Amino acid sequence: MAAAELGYLVTERLARDWARQTAKMMANAEARELFFRTGLGPRVGERRSNPHLGKTLADIGRTS
């Protein structure tokens, strides 16, 4: 939950893997909105977060 809410730093490996999947992910509207908000993939050292996912996980935790 914390990584989703507060974010995480993009590593070299993650940036490289993300770059390899750009075409596939850009073809999906939801993935494009979530992962390519600026039109670019993440850069090494950039902080990425997904507050919506964090809220969903917190909601699930409360109902379990």
mmCIF file of C-alpha atoms in Angstrom:
data_model
loop_
_atom_site.group_PDB
_atom_site.id
_atom_site.type_symbol
_atom_site.label_atom_id
_atom_site.label_comp_id
_atom_site.label_asym_id
_atom_site.label_seq_id
_atom_site.Cartn_x
_atom_site.Cartn_y
_atom_site.Cartn_z
ATOM 1 C CA MET A 1 0.000 0.000 0.000
ATOM 2 C CA ALA A 2 2.711 2.455 0.932
ATOM 3 C CA ALA A 3 4.502 2.084 -2.411
ATOM 4 C CA ALA A 4 1.251 2.706 -4.262
ATOM 5 C CA GLU A 5 0.254 5.699 -2.139
ATOM 6 C CA LEU A 6 3.626 7.330 -1.462
ATOM 7 C CA GLY A 7 5.416 6.198 -4.579
ATOM 8 C CA TYR A 8 8.635 4.392 -5.384
ATOM 9 C CA LEU A 9 11.795 5.356 -7.205
ATOM 10 C CA VAL A 10 12.183 3.984 -10.722
ATOM 11 C CA THR A 11 15.265 1.788 -11.004
ATOM 12 C CA GLU A 12 17.372 1.278 -14.140
ATOM 13 C CA ARG A 13 15.858 -2.178 -14.563
ATOM 14 C CA LEU A 14 12.274 -0.922 -14.270
ATOM 15 C CA ALA A 15 12.863 1.944 -16.720
ATOM 16 C CA ARG A 16 14.445 -0.461 -19.220
ATOM 17 C CA ASP A 17 11.659 -3.049 -18.900
ATOM 18 C CA TRP A 18 9.010 -0.335 -19.166
ATOM 19 C CA ALA A 19 10.657 1.016 -22.332
ATOM 20 C CA ARG A 20 10.523 -2.454 -23.901
ATOM 21 C CA GLN A 21 6.755 -2.635 -23.314
ATOM 22 C CA THR A 22 5.878 0.927 -24.351
ATOM 23 C CA ALA A 23 4.131 0.050 -27.630
ATOM 24 C CA LYS A 24 2.005 -2.639 -26.010
ATOM 25 C CA MET A 25 1.049 -0.459 -23.055
ATOM 26 C CA MET A 26 0.328 2.624 -25.183
ATOM 27 C CA ALA A 27 -2.169 0.566 -27.198
ATOM 28 C CA ASN A 28 -4.346 0.168 -24.089
ATOM 29 C CA ALA A 29 -6.196 3.316 -22.991
ATOM 30 C CA GLU A 30 -6.192 2.427 -19.279
ATOM 31 C CA ALA A 31 -2.501 1.498 -19.274
ATOM 32 C CA ARG A 32 -1.648 4.640 -21.236
ATOM 33 C CA GLU A 33 -3.483 6.841 -18.714
ATOM 34 C CA LEU A 34 -1.962 5.102 -15.710
ATOM 35 C CA PHE A 35 1.639 4.589 -16.840
ATOM 36 C CA PHE A 36 2.204 7.293 -19.466
ATOM 37 C CA ARG A 37 0.386 10.328 -18.050
ATOM 38 C CA THR A 38 2.958 12.679 -19.537
ATOM 39 C CA GLY A 39 3.255 10.683 -22.752
ATOM 40 C CA LEU A 40 6.631 9.329 -21.618
ATOM 41 C CA GLY A 41 7.661 6.299 -19.642
ATOM 42 C CA PRO A 42 9.397 6.672 -16.293
ATOM 43 C CA ARG A 43 12.960 7.876 -16.030
ATOM 44 C CA VAL A 44 15.539 6.421 -13.670
ATOM 45 C CA GLY A 45 15.193 8.068 -10.260
ATOM 46 C CA GLU A 46 11.699 9.399 -10.942
ATOM 47 C CA ARG A 47 9.110 8.833 -8.208
ATOM 48 C CA ARG A 48 5.986 7.050 -9.440
ATOM 49 C CA SER A 49 2.822 6.463 -7.437
ATOM 50 C CA ASN A 50 -0.697 5.141 -7.882
ATOM 51 C CA PRO A 51 -2.917 6.659 -5.177
ATOM 52 C CA HIS A 52 -6.034 5.015 -6.618
ATOM 53 C CA LEU A 53 -4.444 1.574 -6.171
ATOM 54 C CA GLY A 54 -3.392 2.524 -2.634
ATOM 55 C CA LYS A 55 -6.975 3.465 -1.766
ATOM 56 C CA THR A 56 -8.300 0.229 -3.267
ATOM 57 C CA LEU A 57 -5.810 -1.837 -1.270
ATOM 58 C CA ALA A 58 -6.720 0.043 1.923
ATOM 59 C CA ASP A 59 -10.418 -0.599 1.257
ATOM 60 C CA ILE A 60 -9.744 -4.301 0.758
ATOM 61 C CA GLY A 61 -7.725 -4.379 3.981
ATOM 62 C CA ARG A 62 -10.602 -2.870 5.927
ATOM 63 C CA THR A 63 -13.103 -5.450 4.669
ATOM 64 C CA SER A 64 -10.897 -8.503 5.239
#
